Amino acid sequence: MLVFLSILPILAIFFFLVIMRWSAKKGMFYSFIITILVAFFGWQMGAVEITAASIKGVMTALEVGVIVFGAVLLLNVLKESGAVDTIRASFTSISPDRRVQAIIVAWLFGTFLEGAAGWGAPATVVGPLLIALGFPALAAVMIALMLQSAPVSYGAVGTPILVGVNTSLENQPVVNSFLDGESMELSSFIFNVGGQVSIFHAMVGLFIPLFMSAMLTRFFGKNKSFLEGLKVWPFAIFAGLSFVIPFSLTANFLGPEFPSLLGGLVGLAIVIPLARKGFLMPKDTFDFEPRESWDESWISDMKSEPRAPKDISMFKAWLPYILVALLLVVTRIEGLGLNALLSGWEVAFDDILGTGIEHSLSPLMIPGVVFIVVAILTGWIHKLDMGGLGDAFKVSGKTILSAMAALIVSVPLVQVFINSGVNSSGLESMPLVLAQAAANLFGDSWPLISPTIGALGAFAAGSNTVSNMMFGLFQFGVADEISANPLIIVSLQAVGGAAGNMICVHNVVAASAAVGMIGKEGTIIAKLLIPTAFYLVFAGGLGFVWINGFGLNAGSIIVLIVLVVIVGFILRSYKKIDVNTNE
């Protein structure tokens, strides 16, 4: 009964959001009510404790809201000034091959945007950009959503790790016991999780550009062939490496704020100049059939012709994101002194309502503050008039109000869920009760399942951050129950939560709306189940090997099968295309 009650909040989210297709605002509100009832009657959690946990959740939601607002504000300022048009125009002259365009725009530019903005915003920018390049709308949204994978764990400058994982694990007895045994601070554990997550993402995400190309040719090419897309594998793997190497190095040496942002920026700087020179370009050129022959389901009302860029130079167009990257780096490196100065002003709640539930934050260290400052500076640098700047603030305000309507109930729900151990019944918290049941059911095979749990959380809640909040402690508890390294299991949670963003309802709806494809969400999700399944299976196999070693075990078999299938399809693509084209 306890296991059933502890999973009831999660089942409620699935029922209201996935089955009933309610909005996140409405579905999460009713799920929150159910969570409160379970906590009060099932766990005998007092009204004061529930209120304290909810207050902590509201404060966390407001912190996330500042990040989202700042990121979206900068993007809207760039749209108003014409800088986004300048960036878009620069992509059209690199290569006529649609596979190459998809990889550069979605994988490299999109991952950079994910690191800077997060919260599904990159897909809403990349989709219209691909349409402007001449892609069918359905293809544009599919490719745009595929970028919501490897970079997502570090979206909005590390929010899923720094806020999601940290919030789930802080001040939890089972976590504190482990940290004491390792003589480690939670901040160090979180830093190490960020590094490990990047390693898993690097191994799996390396192949996402190849998947983008293969999916594009399979569903939107004349020959309807995966193999046609795989022919571009040298460039796809090169583009993958150009992102994941700086991405992983950044995560392990600088921290979770910068991997996607700097990885995308470095990748763009490496790949674009070489692509212009023809480096690793495919011998054949893939293009879509004439527009009049496209299936009606591919087309939206959005115009395919880009607007003429305003008088914004390429340097000025990219300068705001360069400033964001620089400011975030210099304010996070302790040796430079700014970190101590800005983090010196801390707002701390050590004992909310006398319950022992804690929360603290340094307002000036919230990444959203950097975005807001840079957005205002950008208005001046780009000579944007007050009307344009005002419009950017208005649009961003509407966006954040919409997002906060869901966050303001989602995050308190998660806080009641994970703080349910503060009760008068002596019961463990709901995530730990679930952890015990999962450990008994799956045992040592749990690493294979762990990423899927993270993906389910993101699919239901619409956010890797919220998924990590909800299941971080649950995953840690399972690791403790099966005597596995919690660093690896929690990292697999974050990896799965990122992969789940490819198919999460919130992102699919937002990206579809951005390209005028409302009503096709089911079709899009069905296609994206292919790369999502690849990501979760491969990550689970790698996690199992990481814990148990490479040998005759399930993880090793999965990893080998995945690699053999990829290599086999690449080799087959050469044979098939060589025969068909007499190359």
XYZ file of C-alpha atoms in Angstrom:
583
model
C 0.000 0.000 0.000
C 2.849 2.379 0.829
C 4.486 1.692 -2.527
C 1.194 2.356 -4.307
C 0.652 5.592 -2.386
C 4.220 6.758 -3.013
C 3.850 6.275 -6.769
C 0.396 7.885 -6.846
C 1.722 11.452 -7.396
C 3.660 10.210 -10.434
C 0.671 8.271 -11.772
C -1.460 11.390 -11.320
C 0.950 13.428 -13.463
C 0.830 10.798 -16.227
C -2.931 10.549 -16.052
C -3.652 14.271 -16.220
C -0.918 15.309 -18.671
C -0.531 12.285 -20.933
C -3.893 10.503 -20.889
C -6.224 13.435 -20.267
C -3.963 15.788 -22.293
C -4.514 18.599 -19.805
C -2.201 21.603 -19.746
C 0.768 21.414 -17.381
C -0.736 24.249 -15.317
C -3.992 22.393 -14.747
C -2.615 18.853 -14.580
C 0.208 19.680 -12.169
C -2.199 21.602 -9.901
C -4.442 18.577 -9.412
C -1.394 16.337 -9.067
C -0.146 18.698 -6.337
C -3.446 18.329 -4.475
C -3.170 14.528 -4.665
C 0.429 14.686 -3.425
C -0.637 16.795 -0.436
C -3.413 14.328 0.423
C -1.029 11.373 0.199
C 1.526 13.175 2.373
C -1.056 14.210 4.956
C -3.033 10.979 5.302
C -0.520 8.351 4.175
C 2.704 9.756 5.630
C 1.116 11.769 8.478
C 3.038 14.798 7.335
C 1.674 17.783 9.229
C 0.163 20.863 7.639
C 3.132 22.947 8.823
C 5.643 20.559 7.213
C 3.663 20.471 3.951
C 3.533 24.273 3.954
C 7.280 24.548 4.641
C 8.110 22.167 1.794
C 5.764 24.117 -0.487
C 7.427 27.407 0.465
C 10.810 25.928 -0.414
C 9.329 24.836 -3.741
C 7.938 28.300 -4.497
C 11.322 29.908 -3.771
C 13.056 27.404 -6.038
C 10.467 28.002 -8.765
C 11.046 31.763 -8.558
C 14.799 31.195 -8.899
C 14.221 29.076 -12.010
C 11.806 31.729 -13.274
C 14.541 34.387 -13.189
C 16.775 32.112 -15.269
C 14.063 31.427 -17.839
C 13.055 35.079 -18.057
C 16.624 36.247 -18.573
C 17.369 33.645 -21.246
C 14.162 34.320 -23.169
C 14.592 38.091 -22.822
C 18.029 37.996 -24.469
C 16.654 35.862 -27.293
C 13.761 38.270 -27.869
C 16.084 41.297 -27.840
C 18.140 39.588 -30.552
C 14.970 38.956 -32.566
C 13.892 42.601 -32.240
C 17.304 43.952 -33.239
C 17.570 41.663 -36.277
C 20.579 39.765 -34.923
C 18.772 36.419 -35.208
C 18.193 37.140 -38.916
C 21.897 37.862 -39.358
C 22.800 34.580 -37.673
C 20.272 32.747 -39.847
C 21.597 34.258 -43.075
C 25.112 33.126 -42.215
C 24.053 29.476 -42.300
C 22.630 29.531 -45.829
C 25.996 29.829 -47.588
C 27.826 26.974 -45.827
C 26.524 24.003 -47.856
C 23.536 23.210 -50.112
C 23.321 19.701 -48.583
C 20.300 19.482 -46.289
C 21.994 16.881 -44.078
C 24.906 19.226 -43.438
C 22.582 22.188 -42.820
C 20.547 20.202 -40.286
C 23.656 19.155 -38.371
C 25.187 22.640 -38.240
C 21.997 24.529 -37.414
C 20.343 22.047 -35.040
C 23.281 20.237 -33.481
C 25.863 23.034 -33.122
C 23.852 26.254 -33.029
C 20.994 24.510 -31.229
C 23.204 23.005 -28.523
C 24.734 26.423 -27.946
C 21.245 27.918 -27.514
C 20.319 25.074 -25.160
C 23.310 25.892 -22.975
C 22.361 29.548 -22.929
C 18.570 29.374 -22.702
C 17.245 25.866 -22.094
C 13.596 25.158 -21.233
C 12.732 24.114 -24.784
C 13.565 27.559 -26.211
C 16.242 26.322 -28.681
C 13.783 24.108 -30.545
C 11.461 27.084 -30.994
C 14.340 29.021 -32.595
C 15.903 26.227 -34.649
C 12.590 25.047 -36.173
C 11.699 28.379 -37.828
C 15.348 28.784 -38.842
C 15.285 25.469 -40.716
C 12.029 26.435 -42.421
C 13.724 29.663 -43.518
C 16.423 27.493 -45.103
C 13.762 25.590 -47.078
C 13.009 22.570 -44.864
C 9.474 21.123 -44.640
C 7.881 22.230 -41.365
C 7.469 18.670 -40.098
C 11.131 17.916 -40.801
C 12.176 21.168 -39.144
C 10.366 20.440 -35.883
C 11.574 16.821 -35.812
C 15.222 17.840 -36.245
C 14.846 20.747 -33.811
C 13.535 18.441 -31.098
C 16.361 15.940 -31.584
C 18.856 18.533 -30.325
C 16.977 18.398 -26.993
C 19.142 15.509 -25.810
C 22.851 15.684 -24.941
C 22.982 19.435 -24.166
C 19.826 19.486 -22.041
C 21.508 18.423 -18.779
C 23.342 21.744 -18.855
C 20.525 23.847 -20.282
C 20.061 27.374 -18.948
C 23.635 27.286 -17.638
C 23.416 24.085 -15.665
C 19.967 24.413 -14.090
C 19.021 20.680 -14.331
C 22.152 19.762 -12.328
C 22.639 22.784 -10.069
C 18.969 23.237 -9.229
C 17.361 19.897 -10.136
C 19.784 17.352 -8.692
C 20.971 19.607 -5.878
C 17.451 20.400 -4.656
C 16.511 16.727 -4.637
C 19.523 15.622 -2.586
C 20.211 18.474 -0.178
C 19.610 17.865 3.524
C 18.520 14.242 3.016
C 19.699 11.740 5.681
C 20.655 8.949 3.251
C 22.662 11.430 1.178
C 24.330 13.027 4.187
C 25.309 9.600 5.500
C 27.012 8.748 2.207
C 28.750 12.132 2.014
C 30.038 11.812 5.571
C 31.461 8.401 4.748
C 33.224 9.839 1.716
C 34.316 13.031 3.538
C 32.658 15.005 0.747
C 30.485 18.099 0.536
C 27.250 17.981 -1.454
C 28.602 20.690 -3.765
C 31.532 18.425 -4.682
C 29.176 15.515 -5.307
C 27.019 17.695 -7.582
C 30.139 18.870 -9.457
C 31.186 15.239 -9.971
C 27.687 14.303 -11.150
C 27.921 17.080 -13.732
C 31.220 15.665 -14.967
C 30.004 12.073 -15.125
C 26.809 13.066 -16.928
C 28.905 14.708 -19.640
C 30.884 11.505 -20.172
C 27.728 9.449 -20.719
C 26.286 12.157 -22.979
C 29.515 12.336 -24.966
C 29.421 8.601 -25.679
C 25.752 8.541 -26.683
C 25.241 12.068 -28.008
C 28.168 11.651 -30.392
C 25.783 9.772 -32.697
C 22.847 12.218 -32.568
C 24.044 14.241 -35.610
C 24.147 10.956 -37.528
C 20.598 10.189 -36.362
C 19.486 13.656 -37.507
C 20.780 12.982 -40.995
C 19.364 9.448 -41.175
C 15.922 10.506 -39.882
C 15.846 13.374 -42.362
C 16.460 11.152 -45.398
C 14.230 8.329 -44.149
C 11.107 10.403 -43.613
C 11.620 13.325 -46.010
C 13.881 12.053 -48.790
C 12.824 10.772 -52.172
C 14.224 7.293 -51.477
C 12.825 7.071 -47.913
C 16.100 5.552 -46.759
C 18.027 5.717 -43.482
C 21.111 4.664 -45.427
C 21.143 7.823 -47.539
C 21.546 9.868 -44.394
C 24.274 7.622 -43.007
C 26.446 8.370 -46.050
C 27.335 11.682 -44.396
C 28.810 9.860 -41.377
C 32.363 11.352 -41.546
C 31.003 14.888 -41.228
C 28.338 13.848 -38.690
C 30.859 12.150 -36.403
C 33.261 15.078 -36.804
C 30.484 17.504 -35.816
C 29.596 15.259 -32.883
C 33.198 15.175 -31.653
C 33.597 18.932 -32.140
C 30.830 19.417 -29.578
C 31.197 16.541 -27.118
C 34.970 16.916 -26.523
C 34.912 20.574 -25.338
C 31.521 19.827 -23.753
C 32.908 17.030 -21.587
C 36.157 18.820 -20.760
C 34.205 21.891 -19.652
C 31.887 19.855 -17.428
C 34.768 18.114 -15.686
C 36.998 21.149 -15.191
C 34.720 24.213 -15.002
C 31.395 22.833 -13.778
C 27.812 22.292 -14.935
C 27.091 25.880 -15.992
C 29.070 25.947 -19.201
C 29.351 22.579 -21.057
C 26.585 23.038 -23.632
C 27.131 26.753 -24.046
C 30.895 26.514 -24.603
C 30.688 23.138 -26.373
C 28.290 24.569 -28.958
C 30.347 27.744 -29.350
C 33.618 25.849 -29.811
C 31.915 23.379 -32.145
C 30.611 26.192 -34.344
C 34.047 27.819 -34.432
C 35.642 24.525 -35.534
C 33.069 23.098 -37.928
C 31.789 26.108 -39.898
C 35.159 27.307 -41.308
C 36.144 23.749 -42.249
C 32.723 23.040 -43.768
C 33.061 26.144 -45.954
C 36.330 24.667 -47.258
C 34.653 21.348 -48.068
C 36.201 19.350 -45.202
C 34.539 15.902 -44.955
C 31.665 17.062 -47.151
C 29.691 14.207 -48.794
C 30.292 13.532 -52.494
C 26.575 13.532 -53.221
C 24.195 16.361 -52.315
C 20.905 15.592 -50.613
C 17.969 17.910 -51.183
C 14.222 17.680 -50.827
C 11.907 17.117 -53.747
C 10.235 20.262 -55.183
C 7.827 21.814 -52.689
C 4.767 21.056 -54.837
C 5.434 17.319 -54.413
C 5.607 17.439 -50.606
C 3.024 15.611 -48.547
C 0.460 18.036 -47.157
C 1.241 16.863 -43.620
C 4.776 18.275 -43.990
C 3.673 21.845 -44.620
C 2.620 24.667 -42.295
C 1.476 28.210 -42.951
C 4.889 29.599 -42.009
C 6.691 31.260 -44.892
C 9.919 29.611 -45.978
C 11.626 32.810 -47.095
C 13.777 34.497 -44.443
C 13.508 38.197 -43.793
C 16.393 40.350 -44.968
C 18.805 40.875 -42.085
C 18.919 44.342 -40.573
C 22.185 46.235 -40.350
C 23.689 43.997 -37.653
C 27.164 42.661 -38.342
C 28.042 39.037 -37.655
C 30.295 40.071 -34.774
C 27.578 42.191 -33.168
C 25.000 39.423 -33.667
C 27.128 36.900 -31.770
C 28.573 39.362 -29.213
C 25.711 39.025 -26.660
C 26.185 35.260 -26.324
C 29.953 35.720 -26.152
C 29.407 38.226 -23.318
C 27.095 35.778 -21.541
C 29.715 33.047 -21.765
C 32.497 35.336 -20.515
C 30.473 36.774 -17.635
C 29.310 33.364 -16.493
C 32.867 32.035 -16.552
C 34.492 34.949 -14.708
C 31.797 34.997 -12.035
C 32.151 31.251 -11.384
C 35.954 30.985 -11.160
C 36.748 31.533 -7.493
C 40.313 32.754 -8.033
C 39.146 35.894 -9.847
C 37.369 37.304 -6.784
C 34.008 38.097 -8.380
C 32.561 34.806 -7.176
C 33.163 35.677 -3.512
C 31.879 39.232 -4.007
C 28.610 38.230 -5.695
C 27.905 35.159 -3.574
C 28.548 37.154 -0.403
C 24.947 38.329 -0.404
C 23.078 35.174 0.524
C 19.450 34.777 1.503
C 19.181 31.782 3.822
C 16.200 30.040 5.421
C 17.773 27.550 7.824
C 14.603 26.306 9.479
C 11.447 27.074 7.520
C 8.499 27.244 9.954
C 10.597 25.330 12.496
C 10.511 22.106 10.449
C 14.207 21.740 9.687
C 13.560 22.201 5.951
C 16.187 24.571 4.558
C 16.697 26.785 1.530
C 19.339 29.304 0.537
C 20.279 31.279 -2.548
C 22.654 33.995 -3.701
C 20.469 36.286 -5.855
C 23.388 37.860 -7.736
C 24.713 34.422 -8.682
C 21.497 33.387 -10.421
C 22.471 33.015 -14.122
C 19.319 34.853 -15.153
C 20.810 38.061 -13.749
C 23.672 37.815 -16.271
C 21.179 37.283 -19.102
C 19.126 40.323 -18.065
C 22.206 42.561 -17.832
C 23.493 41.384 -21.228
C 20.033 41.778 -22.786
C 19.898 45.431 -21.712
C 23.475 46.017 -22.935
C 22.555 44.375 -26.244
C 19.716 46.840 -26.746
C 22.271 49.639 -26.517
C 24.946 47.884 -28.639
C 22.423 47.041 -31.385
C 20.869 50.530 -31.181
C 17.451 49.080 -30.436
C 14.880 51.761 -29.709
C 12.854 51.774 -26.512
C 9.827 50.440 -28.339
C 11.716 47.375 -29.526
C 13.260 46.796 -26.110
C 9.848 47.202 -24.532
C 8.354 44.649 -26.927
C 11.111 42.174 -25.983
C 10.282 42.647 -22.299
C 6.549 42.244 -22.952
C 6.919 39.029 -24.956
C 9.365 37.631 -22.405
C 7.022 38.573 -19.586
C 4.170 36.676 -21.201
C 6.447 33.672 -21.721
C 7.590 33.602 -18.107
C 4.043 34.030 -16.777
C 2.999 31.007 -18.821
C 5.987 28.995 -17.597
C 5.553 30.082 -13.965
C 1.914 29.019 -13.949
C 3.165 25.443 -14.249
C 6.390 25.809 -12.240
C 4.697 27.410 -9.245
C 2.790 24.159 -8.591
C 5.239 21.661 -10.144
C 8.214 22.494 -7.939
C 6.250 22.611 -4.639
C 4.760 19.222 -5.600
C 8.272 17.858 -5.964
C 9.343 19.385 -2.651
C 6.438 17.820 -0.747
C 7.247 14.519 -2.488
C 10.935 14.484 -1.532
C 10.502 16.055 1.924
C 7.731 13.657 2.948
C 10.246 12.015 5.279
C 9.665 14.943 7.658
C 6.645 13.323 9.323
C 5.306 11.955 12.596
C 4.862 8.383 11.352
C 8.538 7.486 11.173
C 8.224 6.511 7.508
C 10.948 7.130 4.948
C 10.168 9.721 2.269
C 8.132 8.671 -0.768
C 11.178 8.498 -3.111
C 12.996 6.180 -0.690
C 9.967 3.901 -0.336
C 9.885 3.691 -4.126
C 13.624 3.069 -4.146
C 13.287 0.067 -1.865
C 10.547 -1.407 -4.056
C 12.545 -0.779 -7.252
C 15.666 -2.315 -5.734
C 13.706 -5.448 -4.811
C 12.167 -5.669 -8.287
C 15.193 -4.971 -10.506
C 18.146 -5.563 -8.181
C 21.560 -5.214 -9.792
C 19.958 -4.617 -13.217
C 18.827 -1.150 -12.125
C 21.460 0.788 -14.152
C 19.746 -0.499 -17.299
C 16.440 1.019 -16.138
C 17.698 4.203 -14.494
C 17.822 6.442 -17.624
C 14.289 5.441 -18.599
C 12.982 6.622 -15.212
C 14.598 10.004 -15.833
C 13.053 10.165 -19.304
C 9.592 9.312 -17.975
C 9.927 12.129 -15.447
C 10.861 14.623 -18.157
C 8.112 13.346 -20.452
C 5.487 13.853 -17.748
C 6.762 17.051 -16.142
C 8.127 18.683 -19.295
C 11.489 19.439 -17.750
C 14.801 17.718 -17.050
C 15.143 19.972 -13.991
C 11.814 18.871 -12.514
C 12.555 15.222 -13.382
C 15.838 15.457 -11.475
C 14.075 17.107 -8.539
C 11.465 14.390 -8.463
C 13.645 11.329 -8.977
C 17.141 12.359 -7.860
C 16.638 11.138 -4.301
C 14.739 8.075 -5.568
C 17.696 7.113 -7.784
C 20.169 7.767 -4.954
C 18.065 5.550 -2.702
C 18.077 2.681 -5.202
C 21.855 2.954 -5.489
C 22.096 2.739 -1.707
C 19.783 -0.282 -1.616
C 21.719 -2.273 -4.245
C 25.154 -1.059 -3.045
C 25.906 0.663 -6.352
C 27.826 3.907 -6.753
C 25.163 6.644 -6.320
C 27.223 9.020 -8.452
C 26.679 6.773 -11.492
C 22.999 6.104 -10.832
C 22.142 9.774 -10.245
C 24.115 10.650 -13.384
C 22.070 8.126 -15.396
C 18.929 9.807 -14.051
C 20.127 13.175 -15.387
C 21.088 11.641 -18.744
C 17.696 9.978 -19.136
C 15.928 13.165 -18.068
C 17.738 15.008 -20.848
C 16.856 12.394 -23.479
C 13.199 12.515 -22.432
C 13.078 16.134 -23.557
C 12.972 14.952 -27.177
C 9.464 13.621 -26.619
C 8.192 15.578 -23.613
C 4.767 17.042 -24.266
C 5.750 20.585 -23.322
C 8.669 20.774 -25.771
C 6.789 19.077 -28.607
C 3.846 21.461 -28.269
C 6.096 24.537 -28.039
C 8.294 23.520 -30.980
C 5.252 22.550 -33.089
C 3.559 25.861 -32.362
C 6.732 27.734 -33.363
C 6.566 26.224 -36.881
C 2.777 26.225 -37.215
C 2.328 22.458 -36.857
C -0.251 22.311 -34.043
C -2.183 19.033 -34.137
C 0.727 16.915 -35.403
C 2.277 16.288 -31.972
C 1.423 12.578 -31.973
C 3.098 12.068 -35.359
C 6.194 13.917 -34.198
C 6.489 11.963 -30.933
C 6.102 8.659 -32.790
C 9.096 9.509 -35.017
C 11.196 10.756 -32.111
C 10.708 7.521 -30.174
C 13.476 6.079 -32.395
C 16.345 8.349 -31.218
C 14.916 8.448 -27.686
C 14.940 4.652 -27.402
C 18.505 4.570 -28.768
C 19.613 7.101 -26.181
C 18.048 5.324 -23.209
C 19.146 1.815 -24.178
C 22.716 2.849 -24.990
C 23.049 4.987 -21.838
C 21.661 2.177 -19.678
C 24.151 -0.282 -21.154
C 27.050 2.115 -20.603
C 25.965 2.722 -17.013
C 25.812 -1.014 -16.322
C 29.324 -1.456 -17.743
C 30.591 1.527 -15.752
C 29.466 -0.134 -12.504
C 30.116 -3.799 -13.269
C 32.997 -3.610 -15.741
C 33.211 -4.802 -19.332
C 32.665 -8.536 -19.584
C 30.024 -11.136 -20.249
C 27.098 -9.144 -18.868
C 23.934 -7.423 -20.075
C 25.500 -3.982 -20.301
C 28.442 -5.115 -22.415
C 26.134 -7.031 -24.759
C 23.892 -3.975 -25.234
C 26.840 -1.659 -25.917
C 28.369 -4.071 -28.428
C 25.057 -4.638 -30.222
C 24.432 -0.889 -30.551
C 27.927 -0.218 -31.914
C 27.823 -3.183 -34.306
C 24.427 -2.079 -35.660
C 25.643 1.503 -36.215
C 28.836 0.401 -37.971
C 26.934 -2.219 -39.968
C 24.407 0.318 -41.251
C 27.180 2.757 -42.181
C 28.984 0.074 -44.198
C 25.714 -0.999 -45.815
C 24.989 2.595 -46.803
C 28.231 2.705 -48.785
C 27.470 -0.531 -50.622
C 23.883 0.404 -51.423
C 24.639 3.918 -52.609
C 27.718 2.866 -54.572
C 25.575 0.323 -56.475
C 22.744 2.788 -57.092
C 24.960 5.671 -58.229
C 27.842 3.695 -59.805
C 30.314 5.757 -57.757
